[in-house]
JSON list of C-alpha atoms and ligand atoms in Angstrom, two decimals:
[
{"chain": "A", "resi": 1, "resn": "UNK", "atom": "CA", "xyz": [20.62, -5.39, 1.51]},
{"chain": "A", "resi": 2, "resn": "UNK", "atom": "CA", "xyz": [19.47, -9.05, 1.61]},
{"chain": "A", "resi": 3, "resn": "UNK", "atom": "CA", "xyz": [16.68, -10.13, 3.92]},
{"chain": "A", "resi": 4, "resn": "UNK", "atom": "CA", "xyz": [15.78, -13.56, 5.25]},
{"chain": "A", "resi": 5, "resn": "UNK", "atom": "CA", "xyz": [12.52, -15.32, 4.29]},
{"chain": "A", "resi": 6, "resn": "UNK", "atom": "CA", "xyz": [10.97, -14.24, 7.62]},
{"chain": "A", "resi": 7, "resn": "UNK", "atom": "CA", "xyz": [11.89, -10.60, 7.18]},
{"chain": "A", "resi": 8, "resn": "UNK", "atom": "CA", "xyz": [10.13, -10.28, 3.74]},
{"chain": "A", "resi": 9, "resn": "UNK", "atom": "CA", "xyz": [7.21, -7.87, 3.64]},
{"chain": "A", "resi": 10, "resn": "UNK", "atom": "CA", "xyz": [4.22, -7.75, 1.36]},
{"chain": "A", "resi": 11, "resn": "UNK", "atom": "CA", "xyz": [4.55, -5.36, -1.65]},
{"chain": "A", "resi": 12, "resn": "UNK", "atom": "CA", "xyz": [1.11, -3.92, -0.84]},
{"chain": "A", "resi": 13, "resn": "UNK", "atom": "CA", "xyz": [2.54, -2.56, 2.44]},
{"chain": "A", "resi": 14, "resn": "UNK", "atom": "CA", "xyz": [4.66, -0.17, 0.10]},
{"chain": "A", "resi": 15, "resn": "UNK", "atom": "CA", "xyz": [1.39, 1.51, -0.73]},
{"chain": "A", "resi": 16, "resn": "UNK", "atom": "CA", "xyz": [0.70, 2.07, 2.96]},
{"chain": "A", "resi": 17, "resn": "UNK", "atom": "CA", "xyz": [4.12, 3.43, 3.91]},
{"chain": "A", "resi": 18, "resn": "UNK", "atom": "CA", "xyz": [3.94, 6.01, 1.11]},
{"chain": "A", "resi": 19, "resn": "UNK", "atom": "CA", "xyz": [0.44, 6.86, 2.00]},
{"chain": "A", "resi": 20, "resn": "UNK", "atom": "CA", "xyz": [0.91, 7.01, 5.79]},
{"chain": "A", "resi": 21, "resn": "UNK", "atom": "CA", "xyz": [3.50, 5.38, 7.95]},
{"chain": "A", "resi": 22, "resn": "UNK", "atom": "CA", "xyz": [0.98, 4.97, 10.77]},
{"chain": "A", "resi": 23, "resn": "UNK", "atom": "CA", "xyz": [-1.38, 3.01, 8.38]},
{"chain": "A", "resi": 24, "resn": "UNK", "atom": "CA", "xyz": [1.51, 0.69, 7.54]},
{"chain": "A", "resi": 25, "resn": "UNK", "atom": "CA", "xyz": [2.22, 0.06, 11.20]},
{"chain": "A", "resi": 26, "resn": "UNK", "atom": "CA", "xyz": [-1.47, -0.46, 12.01]},
{"chain": "A", "resi": 27, "resn": "UNK", "atom": "CA", "xyz": [-1.62, -3.03, 9.26]},
{"chain": "A", "resi": 28, "resn": "UNK", "atom": "CA", "xyz": [1.72, -4.76, 9.70]},
{"chain": "A", "resi": 29, "resn": "UNK", "atom": "CA", "xyz": [2.43, -4.29, 13.31]},
{"chain": "A", "resi": 30, "resn": "UNK", "atom": "CA", "xyz": [-0.97, -4.21, 15.00]},
{"chain": "A", "resi": 31, "resn": "UNK", "atom": "CA", "xyz": [-2.94, -6.18, 12.36]},
{"chain": "A", "resi": 32, "resn": "UNK", "atom": "CA", "xyz": [-5.62, -3.76, 12.40]},
{"chain": "A", "resi": 33, "resn": "UNK", "atom": "CA", "xyz": [-7.98, -3.93, 9.31]},
{"chain": "A", "resi": 34, "resn": "UNK", "atom": "CA", "xyz": [-11.19, -1.90, 8.83]},
{"chain": "A", "resi": 35, "resn": "UNK", "atom": "CA", "xyz": [-13.11, -1.73, 5.62]},
{"chain": "A", "resi": 36, "resn": "UNK", "atom": "CA", "xyz": [-14.83, 1.30, 4.36]},
{"chain": "A", "resi": 37, "resn": "UNK", "atom": "CA", "xyz": [-16.71, 1.86, 1.08]},
{"chain": "A", "resi": 38, "resn": "UNK", "atom": "CA", "xyz": [-13.56, 2.75, -0.83]},
{"chain": "A", "resi": 39, "resn": "UNK", "atom": "CA", "xyz": [-11.74, -0.26, 0.32]},
{"chain": "A", "resi": 40, "resn": "UNK", "atom": "CA", "xyz": [-14.65, -2.56, -0.49]},
{"chain": "A", "resi": 41, "resn": "UNK", "atom": "CA", "xyz": [-14.66, -1.14, -4.01]},
{"chain": "A", "resi": 42, "resn": "UNK", "atom": "CA", "xyz": [-11.02, -1.96, -4.27]},
{"chain": "A", "resi": 43, "resn": "UNK", "atom": "CA", "xyz": [-11.59, -5.44, -2.90]},
{"chain": "A", "resi": 44, "resn": "UNK", "atom": "CA", "xyz": [-14.18, -6.05, -5.51]},
{"chain": "A", "resi": 45, "resn": "UNK", "atom": "CA", "xyz": [-11.65, -5.34, -8.17]},
{"chain": "A", "resi": 46, "resn": "UNK", "atom": "CA", "xyz": [-9.02, -7.30, -6.28]},
{"chain": "A", "resi": 47, "resn": "UNK", "atom": "CA", "xyz": [-11.28, -10.36, -6.12]},
{"chain": "A", "resi": 48, "resn": "UNK", "atom": "CA", "xyz": [-11.30, -10.61, -9.84]},
{"chain": "A", "resi": 49, "resn": "UNK", "atom": "CA", "xyz": [-7.57, -11.32, -9.74]},
{"chain": "A", "resi": 50, "resn": "UNK", "atom": "CA", "xyz": [-8.23, -14.38, -7.62]},
{"chain": "A", "resi": 51, "resn": "UNK", "atom": "CA", "xyz": [-11.11, -15.29, -9.72]},
{"chain": "A", "resi": 52, "resn": "UNK", "atom": "CA", "xyz": [-8.63, -15.60, -12.53]},
{"chain": "A", "resi": 53, "resn": "UNK", "atom": "CA", "xyz": [-9.46, -12.26, -14.10]},
{"chain": "A", "resi": 54, "resn": "UNK", "atom": "CA", "xyz": [-6.16, -11.51, -15.58]},
{"chain": "A", "resi": 55, "resn": "UNK", "atom": "CA", "xyz": [-5.88, -11.13, -19.23]},
{"chain": "A", "resi": 56, "resn": "UNK", "atom": "CA", "xyz": [-3.73, -10.08, -22.07]},
{"chain": "A", "resi": 57, "resn": "UNK", "atom": "CA", "xyz": [-4.73, -7.50, -24.69]},
{"chain": "A", "resi": 58, "resn": "UNK", "atom": "CA", "xyz": [-2.45, -6.73, -27.58]},
{"chain": "A", "resi": 59, "resn": "UNK", "atom": "CA", "xyz": [0.67, -7.84, -25.71]},
{"chain": "A", "resi": 60, "resn": "UNK", "atom": "CA", "xyz": [-0.45, -5.82, -22.56]},
{"chain": "A", "resi": 61, "resn": "UNK", "atom": "CA", "xyz": [-0.90, -7.90, -19.44]},
{"chain": "A", "resi": 62, "resn": "UNK", "atom": "CA", "xyz": [-3.72, -6.79, -17.23]},
{"chain": "A", "resi": 63, "resn": "UNK", "atom": "CA", "xyz": [-3.23, -7.51, -13.46]},
{"chain": "A", "resi": 64, "resn": "UNK", "atom": "CA", "xyz": [-5.78, -6.06, -11.28]},
{"chain": "A", "resi": 65, "resn": "UNK", "atom": "CA", "xyz": [-5.70, -5.67, -7.52]},
{"chain": "A", "resi": 66, "resn": "UNK", "atom": "CA", "xyz": [-3.54, -2.63, -6.60]},
{"chain": "A", "resi": 67, "resn": "UNK", "atom": "CA", "xyz": [-4.85, -0.85, -3.63]},
{"chain": "A", "resi": 68, "resn": "UNK", "atom": "CA", "xyz": [-6.56, 2.43, -3.96]},
{"chain": "A", "resi": 69, "resn": "UNK", "atom": "CA", "xyz": [-4.29, 5.00, -2.44]},
{"chain": "A", "resi": 70, "resn": "UNK", "atom": "CA", "xyz": [-3.36, 8.12, -4.46]},
{"chain": "A", "resi": 71, "resn": "UNK", "atom": "CA", "xyz": [0.30, 8.87, -5.11]},
{"chain": "A", "resi": 72, "resn": "UNK", "atom": "CA", "xyz": [1.42, 5.51, -3.90]},
{"chain": "A", "resi": 73, "resn": "UNK", "atom": "CA", "xyz": [0.17, 3.36, -6.75]},
{"chain": "A", "resi": 74, "resn": "UNK", "atom": "CA", "xyz": [3.30, 4.01, -8.95]},
{"chain": "A", "resi": 75, "resn": "UNK", "atom": "CA", "xyz": [5.63, 2.78, -6.08]},
{"chain": "A", "resi": 76, "resn": "UNK", "atom": "CA", "xyz": [3.80, -0.50, -5.70]},
{"chain": "A", "resi": 77, "resn": "UNK", "atom": "CA", "xyz": [3.61, -1.00, -9.45]},
{"chain": "A", "resi": 78, "resn": "UNK", "atom": "CA", "xyz": [7.26, -0.09, -9.80]},
{"chain": "A", "resi": 79, "resn": "UNK", "atom": "CA", "xyz": [8.11, -2.72, -6.89]},
{"chain": "A", "resi": 80, "resn": "UNK", "atom": "CA", "xyz": [6.20, -5.50, -8.71]},
{"chain": "A", "resi": 81, "resn": "UNK", "atom": "CA", "xyz": [8.11, -4.66, -11.91]},
{"chain": "A", "resi": 82, "resn": "UNK", "atom": "CA", "xyz": [11.43, -4.76, -10.06]},
{"chain": "A", "resi": 83, "resn": "UNK", "atom": "CA", "xyz": [10.59, -8.15, -8.57]},
{"chain": "A", "resi": 84, "resn": "UNK", "atom": "CA", "xyz": [9.72, -9.54, -12.06]},
{"chain": "A", "resi": 85, "resn": "UNK", "atom": "CA", "xyz": [13.01, -8.12, -13.32]},
{"chain": "A", "resi": 86, "resn": "UNK", "atom": "CA", "xyz": [14.94, -9.95, -10.61]},
{"chain": "A", "resi": 87, "resn": "UNK", "atom": "CA", "xyz": [12.89, -13.12, -10.88]},
{"chain": "A", "resi": 88, "resn": "UNK", "atom": "CA", "xyz": [12.95, -13.50, -14.70]},
{"chain": "A", "resi": 89, "resn": "UNK", "atom": "CA", "xyz": [16.25, -11.61, -15.49]},
{"chain": "A", "resi": 90, "resn": "UNK", "atom": "CA", "xyz": [14.52, -9.23, -17.78]},
{"chain": "A", "resi": 91, "resn": "UNK", "atom": "CA", "xyz": [13.85, -5.47, -18.20]},
{"chain": "A", "resi": 92, "resn": "UNK", "atom": "CA", "xyz": [10.51, -3.85, -17.45]},
{"chain": "A", "resi": 93, "resn": "UNK", "atom": "CA", "xyz": [10.87, -0.33, -18.66]},
{"chain": "A", "resi": 94, "resn": "UNK", "atom": "CA", "xyz": [7.23, 0.86, -18.02]},
{"chain": "A", "resi": 95, "resn": "UNK", "atom": "CA", "xyz": [3.74, -0.25, -16.83]},
{"chain": "A", "resi": 96, "resn": "UNK", "atom": "CA", "xyz": [0.27, 1.31, -16.65]},
{"chain": "A", "resi": 97, "resn": "UNK", "atom": "CA", "xyz": [-2.31, 1.72, -14.04]},
{"chain": "A", "resi": 98, "resn": "UNK", "atom": "CA", "xyz": [-6.03, 1.41, -14.78]},
{"chain": "A", "resi": 99, "resn": "UNK", "atom": "CA", "xyz": [-8.34, 3.15, -12.34]},
{"chain": "A", "resi": 100, "resn": "UNK", "atom": "CA", "xyz": [-11.31, 0.90, -12.21]},
{"chain": "A", "resi": 101, "resn": "UNK", "atom": "CA", "xyz": [-13.73, 3.56, -10.84]},
{"chain": "A", "resi": 102, "resn": "UNK", "atom": "CA", "xyz": [-12.89, 6.40, -13.29]},
{"chain": "A", "resi": 103, "resn": "UNK", "atom": "CA", "xyz": [-11.88, 3.98, -16.06]},
{"chain": "A", "resi": 104, "resn": "UNK", "atom": "CA", "xyz": [-8.67, 6.00, -16.52]},
{"chain": "A", "resi": 105, "resn": "UNK", "atom": "CA", "xyz": [-5.53, 4.61, -17.67]},
{"chain": "A", "resi": 106, "resn": "UNK", "atom": "CA", "xyz": [-2.12, 5.94, -16.66]},
{"chain": "A", "resi": 107, "resn": "UNK", "atom": "CA", "xyz": [1.24, 5.12, -18.19]},
{"chain": "A", "resi": 108, "resn": "UNK", "atom": "CA", "xyz": [4.03, 4.75, -15.62]},
{"chain": "A", "resi": 109, "resn": "UNK", "atom": "CA", "xyz": [7.62, 4.81, -16.80]},
{"chain": "A", "resi": 110, "resn": "UNK", "atom": "CA", "xyz": [9.97, 2.95, -14.30]},
{"chain": "A", "resi": 111, "resn": "UNK", "atom": "CA", "xyz": [12.53, 5.61, -14.40]},
{"chain": "A", "resi": 112, "resn": "UNK", "atom": "CA", "xyz": [15.50, 6.19, -12.03]},
{"chain": "A", "resi": 113, "resn": "UNK", "atom": "CA", "xyz": [13.51, 8.53, -9.77]},
{"chain": "A", "resi": 114, "resn": "UNK", "atom": "CA", "xyz": [10.59, 6.09, -9.34]},
{"chain": "A", "resi": 115, "resn": "UNK", "atom": "CA", "xyz": [12.95, 3.25, -8.62]},
{"chain": "A", "resi": 116, "resn": "UNK", "atom": "CA", "xyz": [14.86, 5.19, -6.05]},
{"chain": "A", "resi": 117, "resn": "UNK", "atom": "CA", "xyz": [11.46, 6.24, -4.49]},
{"chain": "A", "resi": 118, "resn": "UNK", "atom": "CA", "xyz": [10.54, 2.60, -4.42]},
{"chain": "A", "resi": 119, "resn": "UNK", "atom": "CA", "xyz": [13.76, 1.40, -2.79]},
{"chain": "A", "resi": 120, "resn": "UNK", "atom": "CA", "xyz": [13.48, 4.14, -0.23]},
{"chain": "A", "resi": 121, "resn": "UNK", "atom": "CA", "xyz": [9.87, 3.23, 0.56]},
{"chain": "A", "resi": 122, "resn": "UNK", "atom": "CA", "xyz": [10.98, -0.38, 1.10]},
{"chain": "A", "resi": 123, "resn": "UNK", "atom": "CA", "xyz": [13.89, 0.74, 3.46]},
{"chain": "A", "resi": 124, "resn": "UNK", "atom": "CA", "xyz": [11.50, 2.78, 5.34]},
{"chain": "A", "resi": 125, "resn": "UNK", "atom": "CA", "xyz": [9.05, 0.05, 5.63]},
{"chain": "A", "resi": 126, "resn": "UNK", "atom": "CA", "xyz": [11.63, -2.32, 7.05]},
{"chain": "A", "resi": 127, "resn": "UNK", "atom": "CA", "xyz": [12.93, 0.35, 9.53]},
{"chain": "A", "resi": 128, "resn": "UNK", "atom": "CA", "xyz": [9.38, 0.81, 10.79]},
{"chain": "A", "resi": 129, "resn": "UNK", "atom": "CA", "xyz": [8.72, -2.86, 11.30]},
{"chain": "A", "resi": 130, "resn": "UNK", "atom": "CA", "xyz": [12.05, -3.38, 12.88]},
{"chain": "A", "resi": 131, "resn": "UNK", "atom": "CA", "xyz": [11.46, -0.55, 15.31]},
{"chain": "A", "resi": 132, "resn": "UNK", "atom": "CA", "xyz": [8.17, -2.08, 16.19]},
{"chain": "A", "resi": 133, "resn": "UNK", "atom": "CA", "xyz": [6.47, 1.28, 17.30]},
{"chain": "A", "resi": 134, "resn": "UNK", "atom": "CA", "xyz": [3.35, 2.56, 15.81]},
{"chain": "A", "resi": 135, "resn": "UNK", "atom": "CA", "xyz": [3.79, 6.32, 14.86]},
{"chain": "A", "resi": 136, "resn": "UNK", "atom": "CA", "xyz": [1.28, 8.76, 16.40]},
{"chain": "A", "resi": 137, "resn": "UNK", "atom": "CA", "xyz": [-1.58, 9.94, 14.27]},
{"chain": "A", "resi": 138, "resn": "UNK", "atom": "CA", "xyz": [-1.17, 13.15, 12.34]},
{"chain": "A", "resi": 139, "resn": "UNK", "atom": "CA", "xyz": [-4.55, 14.26, 10.87]},
{"chain": "A", "resi": 140, "resn": "UNK", "atom": "CA", "xyz": [-4.38, 15.50, 7.30]},
{"chain": "A", "resi": 141, "resn": "UNK", "atom": "CA", "xyz": [-6.66, 15.37, 4.28]},
{"chain": "A", "resi": 142, "resn": "UNK", "atom": "CA", "xyz": [-5.54, 11.97, 3.34]},
{"chain": "A", "resi": 143, "resn": "UNK", "atom": "CA", "xyz": [-7.33, 10.64, 6.52]},
{"chain": "A", "resi": 144, "resn": "UNK", "atom": "CA", "xyz": [-10.58, 11.19, 4.83]},
{"chain": "A", "resi": 145, "resn": "UNK", "atom": "CA", "xyz": [-9.79, 8.54, 2.42]},
{"chain": "A", "resi": 146, "resn": "UNK", "atom": "CA", "xyz": [-8.38, 6.07, 4.93]},
{"chain": "A", "resi": 147, "resn": "UNK", "atom": "CA", "xyz": [-10.21, 3.06, 5.69]},
{"chain": "A", "resi": 148, "resn": "UNK", "atom": "CA", "xyz": [-8.66, 2.90, 9.16]},
{"chain": "A", "resi": 149, "resn": "UNK", "atom": "CA", "xyz": [-9.97, 6.33, 10.07]},
{"chain": "A", "resi": 150, "resn": "UNK", "atom": "CA", "xyz": [-12.44, 5.12, 12.75]},
{"chain": "A", "resi": 151, "resn": "UNK", "atom": "CA", "xyz": [-9.92, 2.89, 14.53]},
{"chain": "A", "resi": 152, "resn": "UNK", "atom": "CA", "xyz": [-6.98, 5.33, 14.08]},
{"chain": "A", "resi": 153, "resn": "UNK", "atom": "CA", "xyz": [-8.89, 8.23, 15.41]},
{"chain": "A", "resi": 154, "resn": "UNK", "atom": "CA", "xyz": [-6.52, 10.82, 14.13]},
{"chain": "A", "resi": 155, "resn": "UNK", "atom": "CA", "xyz": [-8.38, 13.84, 15.58]},
{"chain": "A", "resi": 156, "resn": "UNK", "atom": "CA", "xyz": [-8.64, 12.50, 19.14]},
{"chain": "A", "resi": 157, "resn": "UNK", "atom": "CA", "xyz": [-5.35, 13.23, 20.66]},
{"chain": "A", "resi": 158, "resn": "UNK", "atom": "CA", "xyz": [-2.44, 11.85, 18.65]},
{"chain": "A", "resi": 159, "resn": "UNK", "atom": "CA", "xyz": [-2.69, 8.25, 20.20]},
{"chain": "A", "resi": 160, "resn": "UNK", "atom": "CA", "xyz": [-0.02, 5.76, 19.30]},
{"chain": "A", "resi": 161, "resn": "UNK", "atom": "CA", "xyz": [-1.08, 2.14, 19.53]},
{"chain": "A", "resi": 162, "resn": "UNK", "atom": "CA", "xyz": [-4.73, 1.35, 18.59]},
{"chain": "A", "resi": 163, "resn": "UNK", "atom": "CA", "xyz": [-4.37, -1.85, 20.60]},
{"chain": "A", "resi": 164, "resn": "UNK", "atom": "CA", "xyz": [-3.78, 0.23, 23.88]},
{"chain": "A", "resi": 165, "resn": "UNK", "atom": "CA", "xyz": [-6.42, 2.78, 22.88]},
{"chain": "A", "resi": 166, "resn": "UNK", "atom": "CA", "xyz": [-8.98, 0.10, 22.52]},
{"chain": "A", "resi": 167, "resn": "UNK", "atom": "CA", "xyz": [-7.93, -1.37, 25.83]},
{"chain": "A", "resi": 168, "resn": "UNK", "atom": "CA", "xyz": [-8.37, 1.87, 27.58]},
{"chain": "A", "resi": 169, "resn": "UNK", "atom": "CA", "xyz": [-11.77, 2.59, 25.95]},
{"chain": "A", "resi": 170, "resn": "UNK", "atom": "CA", "xyz": [-13.32, -0.56, 27.25]},
{"chain": "A", "resi": 171, "resn": "UNK", "atom": "CA", "xyz": [-12.23, -0.08, 30.86]},
{"chain": "B", "resi": 1, "resn": "SF4", "atom": "S1", "xyz": [-6.51, 7.96, 9.57]},
{"chain": "B", "resi": 1, "resn": "SF4", "atom": "FE1", "xyz": [-4.81, 9.41, 8.82]},
{"chain": "B", "resi": 1, "resn": "SF4", "atom": "S2", "xyz": [-3.19, 9.12, 10.33]},
{"chain": "B", "resi": 1, "resn": "SF4", "atom": "FE2", "xyz": [-4.56, 7.38, 10.74]},
{"chain": "B", "resi": 1, "resn": "SF4", "atom": "S3", "xyz": [-3.68, 5.69, 9.49]},
{"chain": "B", "resi": 1, "resn": "SF4", "atom": "FE3", "xyz": [-5.19, 6.70, 8.16]},
{"chain": "B", "resi": 1, "resn": "SF4", "atom": "S4", "xyz": [-4.07, 8.21, 7.05]},
{"chain": "B", "resi": 1, "resn": "SF4", "atom": "FE4", "xyz": [-2.87, 7.59, 8.78]}
]
């Protein structure tokens, strides 16, 4: 499917949709942002990208700045590779993730399954944005690592829109 310029979505939102659709909606539909310690640590690494802290080592290009959500890193990285392939008409068979906090490197082959998962995440993200409805909160263990926990309030009764929740809270 081809999208117009206005319909394009940030690659980083793929991380959100894989991690939690509600989180993707809070960011992309409601523009809700709340930083916690984990996010701040991620931003510190991210800031280095914008400070020019990219480098090449032995033919490996190091690009920092991928957000810190377990199980969704690979999809975001694969999306970046697929964009490069389209832009530069080349093949990117694999990449690697470097976890700044644990100093751990993980090789990521861009195989068929990961490419399909990436395309599926992109479709789901577009469907979510087109629907324009924030999914209700479902509390799970991932919520403990979510920087939107306070505003999302997943334990307080399955609310939908944070905007409406905040409006009610101040009445
Ligand atoms: S707190 Fe939980 S339900 Fe709410 S956005 Fe984060 S992960 Fe999703």
